[in-house]
PDB file of C-alpha atoms and ligand atoms in Angstrom:
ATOM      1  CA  UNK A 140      96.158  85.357 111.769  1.00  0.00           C
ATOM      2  CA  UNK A 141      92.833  84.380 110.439  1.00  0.00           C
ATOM      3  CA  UNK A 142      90.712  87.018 108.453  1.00  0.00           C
ATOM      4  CA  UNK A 143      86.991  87.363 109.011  1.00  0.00           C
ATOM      5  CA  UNK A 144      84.459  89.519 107.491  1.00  0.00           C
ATOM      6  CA  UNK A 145      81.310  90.162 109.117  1.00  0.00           C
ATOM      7  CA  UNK A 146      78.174  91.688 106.950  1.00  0.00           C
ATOM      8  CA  UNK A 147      74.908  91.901 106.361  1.00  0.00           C
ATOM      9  CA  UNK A 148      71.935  94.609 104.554  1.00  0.00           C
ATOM     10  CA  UNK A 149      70.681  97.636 106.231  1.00  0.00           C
ATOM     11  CA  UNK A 150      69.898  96.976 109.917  1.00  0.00           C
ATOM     12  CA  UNK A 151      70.869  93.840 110.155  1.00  0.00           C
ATOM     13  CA  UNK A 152      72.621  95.189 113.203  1.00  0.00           C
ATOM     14  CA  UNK A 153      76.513  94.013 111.810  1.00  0.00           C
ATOM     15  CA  UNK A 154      77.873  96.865 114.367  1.00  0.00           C
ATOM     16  CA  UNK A 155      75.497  95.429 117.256  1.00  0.00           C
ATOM     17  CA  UNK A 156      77.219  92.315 116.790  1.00  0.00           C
ATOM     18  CA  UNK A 157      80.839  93.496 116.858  1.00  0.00           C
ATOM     19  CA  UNK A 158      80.265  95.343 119.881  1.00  0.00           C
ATOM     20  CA  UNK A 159      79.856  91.428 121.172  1.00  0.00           C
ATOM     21  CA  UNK A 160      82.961  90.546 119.177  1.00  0.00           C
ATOM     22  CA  UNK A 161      85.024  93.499 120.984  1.00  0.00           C
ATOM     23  CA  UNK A 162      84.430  91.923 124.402  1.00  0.00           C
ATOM     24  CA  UNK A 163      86.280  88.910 123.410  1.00  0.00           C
ATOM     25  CA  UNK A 164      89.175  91.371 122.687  1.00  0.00           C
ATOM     26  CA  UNK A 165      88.809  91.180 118.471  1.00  0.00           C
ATOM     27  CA  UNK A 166      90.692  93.846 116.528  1.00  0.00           C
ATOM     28  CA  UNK A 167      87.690  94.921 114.391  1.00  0.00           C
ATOM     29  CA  UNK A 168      88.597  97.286 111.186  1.00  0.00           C
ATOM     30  CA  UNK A 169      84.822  98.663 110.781  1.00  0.00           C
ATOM     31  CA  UNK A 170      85.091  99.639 107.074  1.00  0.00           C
ATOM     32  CA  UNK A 171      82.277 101.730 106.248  1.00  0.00           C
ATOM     33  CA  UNK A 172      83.290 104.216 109.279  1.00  0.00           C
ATOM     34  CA  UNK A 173      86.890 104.077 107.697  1.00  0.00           C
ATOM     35  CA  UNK A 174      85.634 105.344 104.652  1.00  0.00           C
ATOM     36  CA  UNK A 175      83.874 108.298 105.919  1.00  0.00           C
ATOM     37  CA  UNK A 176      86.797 108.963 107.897  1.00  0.00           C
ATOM     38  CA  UNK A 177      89.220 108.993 104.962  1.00  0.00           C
ATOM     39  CA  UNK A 178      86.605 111.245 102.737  1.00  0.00           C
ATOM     40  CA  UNK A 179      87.399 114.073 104.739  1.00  0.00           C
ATOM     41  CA  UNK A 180      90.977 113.212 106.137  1.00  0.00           C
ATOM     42  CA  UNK A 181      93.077 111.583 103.339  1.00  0.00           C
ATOM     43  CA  UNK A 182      94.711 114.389 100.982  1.00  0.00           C
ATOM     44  CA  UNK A 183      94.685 112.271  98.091  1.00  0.00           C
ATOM     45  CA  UNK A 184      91.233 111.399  98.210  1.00  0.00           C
ATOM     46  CA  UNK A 185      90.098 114.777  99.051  1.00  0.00           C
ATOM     47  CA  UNK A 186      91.834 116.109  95.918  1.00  0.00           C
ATOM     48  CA  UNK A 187      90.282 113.141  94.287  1.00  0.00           C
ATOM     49  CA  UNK A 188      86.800 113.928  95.230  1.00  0.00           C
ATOM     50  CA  UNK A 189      86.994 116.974  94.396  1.00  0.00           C
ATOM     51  CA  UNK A 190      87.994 116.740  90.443  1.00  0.00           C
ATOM     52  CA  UNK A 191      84.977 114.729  90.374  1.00  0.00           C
ATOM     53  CA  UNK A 192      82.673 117.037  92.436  1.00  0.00           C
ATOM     54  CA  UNK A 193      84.102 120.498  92.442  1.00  0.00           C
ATOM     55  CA  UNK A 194      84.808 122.410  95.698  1.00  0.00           C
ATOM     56  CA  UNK A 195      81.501 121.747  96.967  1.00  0.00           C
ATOM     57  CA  UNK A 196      82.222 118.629  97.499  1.00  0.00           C
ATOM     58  CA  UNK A 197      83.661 120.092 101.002  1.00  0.00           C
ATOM     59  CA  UNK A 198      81.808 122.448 103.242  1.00  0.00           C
ATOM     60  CA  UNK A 199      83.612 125.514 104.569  1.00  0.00           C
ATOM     61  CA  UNK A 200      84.468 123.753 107.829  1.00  0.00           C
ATOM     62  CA  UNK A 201      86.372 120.593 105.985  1.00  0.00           C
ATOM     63  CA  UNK A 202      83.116 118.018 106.513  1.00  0.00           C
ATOM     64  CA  UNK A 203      82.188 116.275 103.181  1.00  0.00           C
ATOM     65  CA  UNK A 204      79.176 117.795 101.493  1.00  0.00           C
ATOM     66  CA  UNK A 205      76.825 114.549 101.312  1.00  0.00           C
ATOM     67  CA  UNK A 206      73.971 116.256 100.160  1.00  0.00           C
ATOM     68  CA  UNK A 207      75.910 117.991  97.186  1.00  0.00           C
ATOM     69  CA  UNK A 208      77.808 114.734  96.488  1.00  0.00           C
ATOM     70  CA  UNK A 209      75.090 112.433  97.046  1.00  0.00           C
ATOM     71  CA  UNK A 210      72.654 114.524  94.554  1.00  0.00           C
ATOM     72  CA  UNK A 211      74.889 114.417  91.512  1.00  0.00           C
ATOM     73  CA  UNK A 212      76.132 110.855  92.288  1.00  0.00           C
ATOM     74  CA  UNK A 213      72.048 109.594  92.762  1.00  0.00           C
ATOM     75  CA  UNK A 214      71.317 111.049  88.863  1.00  0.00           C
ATOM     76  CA  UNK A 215      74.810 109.845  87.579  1.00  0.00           C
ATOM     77  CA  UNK A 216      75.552 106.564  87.968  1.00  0.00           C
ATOM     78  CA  UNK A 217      79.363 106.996  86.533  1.00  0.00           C
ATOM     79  CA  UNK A 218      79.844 109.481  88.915  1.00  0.00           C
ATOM     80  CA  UNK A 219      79.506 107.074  91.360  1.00  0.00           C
ATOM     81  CA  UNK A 220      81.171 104.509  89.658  1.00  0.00           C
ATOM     82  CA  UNK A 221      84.115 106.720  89.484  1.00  0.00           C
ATOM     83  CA  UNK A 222      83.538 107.736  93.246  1.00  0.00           C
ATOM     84  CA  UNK A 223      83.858 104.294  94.494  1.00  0.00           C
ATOM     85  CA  UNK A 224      86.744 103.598  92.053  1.00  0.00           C
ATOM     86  CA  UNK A 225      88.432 105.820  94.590  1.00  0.00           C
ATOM     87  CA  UNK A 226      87.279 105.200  97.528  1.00  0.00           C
ATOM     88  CA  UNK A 227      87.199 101.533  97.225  1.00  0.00           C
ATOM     89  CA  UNK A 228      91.254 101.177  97.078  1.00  0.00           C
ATOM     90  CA  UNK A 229      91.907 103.540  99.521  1.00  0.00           C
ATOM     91  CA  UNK A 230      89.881 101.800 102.100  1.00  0.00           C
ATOM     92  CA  UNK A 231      91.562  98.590 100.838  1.00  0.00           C
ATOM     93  CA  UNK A 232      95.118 100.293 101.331  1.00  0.00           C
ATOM     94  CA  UNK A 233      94.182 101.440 105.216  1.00  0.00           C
ATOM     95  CA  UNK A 234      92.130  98.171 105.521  1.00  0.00           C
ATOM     96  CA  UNK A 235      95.898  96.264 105.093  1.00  0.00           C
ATOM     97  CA  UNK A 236      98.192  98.691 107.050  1.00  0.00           C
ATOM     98  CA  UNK A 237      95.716  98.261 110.077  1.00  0.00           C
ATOM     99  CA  UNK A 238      95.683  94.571 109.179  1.00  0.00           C
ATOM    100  CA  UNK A 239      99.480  94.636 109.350  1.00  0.00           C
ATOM    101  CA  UNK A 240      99.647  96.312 112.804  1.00  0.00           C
ATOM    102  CA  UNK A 241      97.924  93.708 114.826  1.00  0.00           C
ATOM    103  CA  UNK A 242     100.244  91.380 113.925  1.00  0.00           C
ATOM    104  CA  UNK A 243     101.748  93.205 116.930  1.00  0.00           C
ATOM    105  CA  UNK A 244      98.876  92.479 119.156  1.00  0.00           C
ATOM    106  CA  UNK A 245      98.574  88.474 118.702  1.00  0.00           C
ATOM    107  CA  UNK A 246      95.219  88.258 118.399  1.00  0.00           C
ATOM    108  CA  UNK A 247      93.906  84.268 116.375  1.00  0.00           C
ATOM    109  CA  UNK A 248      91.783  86.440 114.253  1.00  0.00           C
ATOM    110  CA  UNK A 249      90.317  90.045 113.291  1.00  0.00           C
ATOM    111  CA  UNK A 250      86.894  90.866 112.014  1.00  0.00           C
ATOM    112  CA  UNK A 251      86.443  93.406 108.837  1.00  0.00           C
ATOM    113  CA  UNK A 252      82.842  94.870 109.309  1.00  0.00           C
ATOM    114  CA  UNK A 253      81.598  96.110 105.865  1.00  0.00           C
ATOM    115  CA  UNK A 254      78.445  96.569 104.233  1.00  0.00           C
ATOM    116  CA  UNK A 255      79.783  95.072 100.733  1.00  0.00           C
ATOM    117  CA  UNK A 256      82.018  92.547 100.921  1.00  0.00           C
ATOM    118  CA  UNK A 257      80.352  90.119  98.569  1.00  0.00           C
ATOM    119  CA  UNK A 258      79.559  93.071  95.999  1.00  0.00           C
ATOM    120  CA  UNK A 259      83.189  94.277  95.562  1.00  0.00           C
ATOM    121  CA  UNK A 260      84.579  91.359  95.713  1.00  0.00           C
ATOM    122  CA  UNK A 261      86.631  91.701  98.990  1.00  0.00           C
ATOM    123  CA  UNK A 262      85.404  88.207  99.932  1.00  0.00           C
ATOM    124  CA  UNK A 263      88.370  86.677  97.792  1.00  0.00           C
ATOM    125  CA  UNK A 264      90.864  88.091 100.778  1.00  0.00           C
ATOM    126  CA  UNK A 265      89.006  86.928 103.810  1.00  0.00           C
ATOM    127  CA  UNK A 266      89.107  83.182 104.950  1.00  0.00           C
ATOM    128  CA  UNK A 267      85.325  83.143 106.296  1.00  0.00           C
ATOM    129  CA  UNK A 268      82.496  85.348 106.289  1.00  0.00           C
ATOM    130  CA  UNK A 269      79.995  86.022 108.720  1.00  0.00           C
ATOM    131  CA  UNK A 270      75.980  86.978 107.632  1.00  0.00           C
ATOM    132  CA  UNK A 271      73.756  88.790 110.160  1.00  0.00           C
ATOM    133  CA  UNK A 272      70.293  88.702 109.182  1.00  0.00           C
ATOM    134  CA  UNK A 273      66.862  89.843 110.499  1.00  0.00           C
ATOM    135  CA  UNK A 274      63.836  89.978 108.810  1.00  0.00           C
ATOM    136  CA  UNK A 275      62.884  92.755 106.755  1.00  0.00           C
ATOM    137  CA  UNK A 276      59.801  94.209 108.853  1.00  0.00           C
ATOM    138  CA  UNK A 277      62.892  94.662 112.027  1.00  0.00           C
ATOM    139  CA  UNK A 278      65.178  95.878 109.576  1.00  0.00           C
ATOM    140  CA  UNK A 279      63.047  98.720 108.389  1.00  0.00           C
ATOM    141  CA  UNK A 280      61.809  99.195 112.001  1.00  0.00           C
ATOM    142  CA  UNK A 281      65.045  99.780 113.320  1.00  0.00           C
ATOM    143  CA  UNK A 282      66.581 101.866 111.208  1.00  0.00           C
ATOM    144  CA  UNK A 283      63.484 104.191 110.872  1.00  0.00           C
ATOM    145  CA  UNK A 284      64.152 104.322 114.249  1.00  0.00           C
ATOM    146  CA  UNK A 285      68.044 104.916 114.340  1.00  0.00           C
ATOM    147  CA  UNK A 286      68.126 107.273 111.165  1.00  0.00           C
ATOM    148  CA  UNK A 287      64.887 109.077 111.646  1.00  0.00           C
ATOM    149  CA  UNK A 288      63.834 108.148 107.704  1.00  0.00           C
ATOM    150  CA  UNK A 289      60.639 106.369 105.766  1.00  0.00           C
ATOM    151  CA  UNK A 290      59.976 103.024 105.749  1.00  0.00           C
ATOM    152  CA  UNK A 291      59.895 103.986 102.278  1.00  0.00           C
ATOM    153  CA  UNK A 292      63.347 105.354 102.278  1.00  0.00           C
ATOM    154  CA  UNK A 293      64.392 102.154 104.521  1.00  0.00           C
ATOM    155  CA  UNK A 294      62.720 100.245 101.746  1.00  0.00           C
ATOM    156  CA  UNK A 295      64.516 101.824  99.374  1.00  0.00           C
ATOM    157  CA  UNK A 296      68.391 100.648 100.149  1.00  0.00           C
ATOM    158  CA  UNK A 297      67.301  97.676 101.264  1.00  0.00           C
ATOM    159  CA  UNK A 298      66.045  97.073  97.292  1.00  0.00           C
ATOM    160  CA  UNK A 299      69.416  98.889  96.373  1.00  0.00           C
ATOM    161  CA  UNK A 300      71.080  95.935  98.320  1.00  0.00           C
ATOM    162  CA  UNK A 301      72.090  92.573  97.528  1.00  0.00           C
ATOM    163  CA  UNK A 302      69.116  90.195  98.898  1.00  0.00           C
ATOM    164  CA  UNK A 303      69.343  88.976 102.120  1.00  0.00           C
ATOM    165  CA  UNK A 304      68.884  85.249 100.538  1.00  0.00           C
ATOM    166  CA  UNK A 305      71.736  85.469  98.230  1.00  0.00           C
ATOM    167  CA  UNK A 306      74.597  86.981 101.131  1.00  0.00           C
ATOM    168  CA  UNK A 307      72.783  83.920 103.531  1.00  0.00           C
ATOM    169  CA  UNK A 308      73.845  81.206 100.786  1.00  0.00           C
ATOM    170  CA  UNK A 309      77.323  82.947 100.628  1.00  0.00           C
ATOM    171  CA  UNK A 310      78.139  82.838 104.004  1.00  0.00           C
ATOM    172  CA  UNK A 311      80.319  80.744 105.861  1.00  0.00           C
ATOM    173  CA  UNK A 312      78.449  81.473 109.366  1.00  0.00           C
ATOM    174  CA  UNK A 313      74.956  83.159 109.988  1.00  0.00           C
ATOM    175  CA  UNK A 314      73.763  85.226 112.881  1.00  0.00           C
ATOM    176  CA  UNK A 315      70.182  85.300 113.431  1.00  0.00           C
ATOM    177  CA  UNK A 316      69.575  88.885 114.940  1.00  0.00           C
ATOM    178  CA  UNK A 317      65.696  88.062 115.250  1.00  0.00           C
ATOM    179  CA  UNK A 318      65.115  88.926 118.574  1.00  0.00           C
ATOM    180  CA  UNK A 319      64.445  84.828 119.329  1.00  0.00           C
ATOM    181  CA  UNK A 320      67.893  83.274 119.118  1.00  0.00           C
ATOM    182  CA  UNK A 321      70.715  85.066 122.195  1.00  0.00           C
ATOM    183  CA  UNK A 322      73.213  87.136 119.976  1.00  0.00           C
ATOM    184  CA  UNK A 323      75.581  86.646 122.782  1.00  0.00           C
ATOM    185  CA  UNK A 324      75.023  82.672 122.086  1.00  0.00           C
ATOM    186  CA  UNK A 325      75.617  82.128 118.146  1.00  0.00           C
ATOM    187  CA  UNK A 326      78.961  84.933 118.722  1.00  0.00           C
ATOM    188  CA  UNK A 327      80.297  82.776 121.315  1.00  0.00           C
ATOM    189  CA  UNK A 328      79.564  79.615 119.344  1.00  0.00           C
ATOM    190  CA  UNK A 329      80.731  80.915 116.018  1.00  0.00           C
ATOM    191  CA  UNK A 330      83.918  82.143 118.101  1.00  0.00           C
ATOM    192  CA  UNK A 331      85.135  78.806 119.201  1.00  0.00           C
ATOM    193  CA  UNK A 332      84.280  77.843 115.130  1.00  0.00           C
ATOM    194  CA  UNK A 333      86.847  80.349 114.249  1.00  0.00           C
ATOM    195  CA  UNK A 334      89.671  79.706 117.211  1.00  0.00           C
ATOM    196  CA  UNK A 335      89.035  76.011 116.443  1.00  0.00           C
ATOM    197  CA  UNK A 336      90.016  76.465 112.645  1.00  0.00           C
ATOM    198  CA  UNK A 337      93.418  77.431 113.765  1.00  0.00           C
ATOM    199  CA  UNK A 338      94.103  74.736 115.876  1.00  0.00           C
TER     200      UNK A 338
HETATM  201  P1  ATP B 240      73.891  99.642 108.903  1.00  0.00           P
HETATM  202  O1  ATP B 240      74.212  98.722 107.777  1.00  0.00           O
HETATM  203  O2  ATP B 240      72.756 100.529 108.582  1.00  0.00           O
HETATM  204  O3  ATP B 240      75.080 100.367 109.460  1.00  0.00           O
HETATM  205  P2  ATP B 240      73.933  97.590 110.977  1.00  0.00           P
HETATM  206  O4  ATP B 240      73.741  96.298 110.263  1.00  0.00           O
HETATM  207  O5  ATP B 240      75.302  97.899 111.472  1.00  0.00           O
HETATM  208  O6  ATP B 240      73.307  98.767 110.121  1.00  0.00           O
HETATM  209  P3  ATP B 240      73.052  98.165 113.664  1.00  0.00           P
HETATM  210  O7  ATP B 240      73.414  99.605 113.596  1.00  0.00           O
HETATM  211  O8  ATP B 240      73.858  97.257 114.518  1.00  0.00           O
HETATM  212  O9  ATP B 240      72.912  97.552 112.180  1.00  0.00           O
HETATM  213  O10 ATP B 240      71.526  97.999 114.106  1.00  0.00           O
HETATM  214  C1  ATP B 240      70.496  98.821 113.560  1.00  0.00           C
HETATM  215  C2  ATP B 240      69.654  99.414 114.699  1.00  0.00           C
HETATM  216  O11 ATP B 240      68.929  98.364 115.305  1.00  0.00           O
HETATM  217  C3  ATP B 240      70.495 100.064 115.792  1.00  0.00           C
HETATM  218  O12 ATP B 240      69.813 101.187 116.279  1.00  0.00           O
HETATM  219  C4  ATP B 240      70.580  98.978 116.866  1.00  0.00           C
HETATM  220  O13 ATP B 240      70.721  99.511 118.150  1.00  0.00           O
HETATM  221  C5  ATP B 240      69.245  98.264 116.698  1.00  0.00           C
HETATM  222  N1  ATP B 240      69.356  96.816 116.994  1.00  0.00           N
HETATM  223  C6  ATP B 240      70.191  95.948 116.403  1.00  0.00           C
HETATM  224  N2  ATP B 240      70.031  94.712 116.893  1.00  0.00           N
HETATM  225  C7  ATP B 240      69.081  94.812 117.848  1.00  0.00           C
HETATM  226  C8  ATP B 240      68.447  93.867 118.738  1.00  0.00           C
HETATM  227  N3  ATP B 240      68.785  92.578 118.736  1.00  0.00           N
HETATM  228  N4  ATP B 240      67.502  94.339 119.561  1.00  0.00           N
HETATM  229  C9  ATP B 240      67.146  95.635 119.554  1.00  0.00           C
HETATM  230  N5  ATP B 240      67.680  96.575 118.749  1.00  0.00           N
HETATM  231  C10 ATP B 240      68.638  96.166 117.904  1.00  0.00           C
END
């Protein structure tokens, strides 16, 4: 079974695109949601999280405290460091387990949808990669629009990110989400790519 990953910077609109992927019946392990998910349901992590950030790091009704968290982690950079250093492997961990149980299922291949995969280095366990791109002025548009921020604060991650240019030159496969070129077009084509690489 043939591992994909599928990323892109802020907006790019990586989730838009698996929603294509999931009506061709692709197992997709969407990372980033994982890891929120495991923040606030993973004992170990939890107790983790918590010798870095105190009790606060949880609000009274178990949610994770982002503001508190996201405060001291923004003015300490080895907080974060340390942060990720936790959160990093367990995602890996759940990211292999899940991995494991569609063997079950059959499927050629399964997607991994993640923000960083060329920045931590989770490239090295995937056989392609995919790149969705748009340019910046749609970026910042839509996610001032989804997220209710800035198009400073948009402006912001994006220069927190890896360029665009750099993840395009990585990539095995691009999708142009541009608004020109069908989305449903470049999935389908870079689908028969992928099923044709196991043939
Ligand atoms: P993030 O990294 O922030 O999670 P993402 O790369 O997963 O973002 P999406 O959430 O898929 O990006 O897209 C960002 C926003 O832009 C969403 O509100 C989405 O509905 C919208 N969007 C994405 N692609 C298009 C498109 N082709 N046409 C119109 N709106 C789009």
């Amino acid at each position: 079974m043939l591992r994909i990953g599928i990323t892109g910077g802020i907006g790019s609109g990586k989730t838009t695109v698996c929603k294509i992927f999931e009506t061709l019946q692709i197992p997709i392990y969407y990372a980033d949601d994982r890891a929120k998910w495991l923040m606030v349901n993973s004992p170990s992590l939890q107790t983790g999280i918590q010798q870095l950030f105190g009790k606060e790091a949880y609000l009274e009704d178990g949610a994770l405290n982002r503001a508190h968290i996201g405060g001291i982690a923004f003015k300490d950079p080895a907080k974060l460091q340390k942060l990720n250093a936790l959160v990093h492997p367990a995602v890996f961990v759940d990211g292999e387990n899940w991995q494991q149980e569609q063997l079950t299922f059959g499927a050629t291949y399964t997607l991994k949808e993640a923000a960083l995969i060329y920045e931590t280095g989770s490239y090295k366990m995937l056989d392609k990669v995919i790149v969705v791109t748009a340019p910046e002025e749609m970026r910042i548009e839509r996610v001032m629009k989804r997220d209710n921020l800035s198009a400073e604060a948009v402006k912001e991650r994006i220069a927190r990110q890896m360029p665009e240019s750099e993840k395009v030159d990585k990539a095995d496969y691009v999708i142009q989400n541009d608004g020109q070129h069908s989305l449903i077009k470049q999935v389908l084509s870079i689908h028969q790519a992928i099923l044709a690489l196991k043939a």
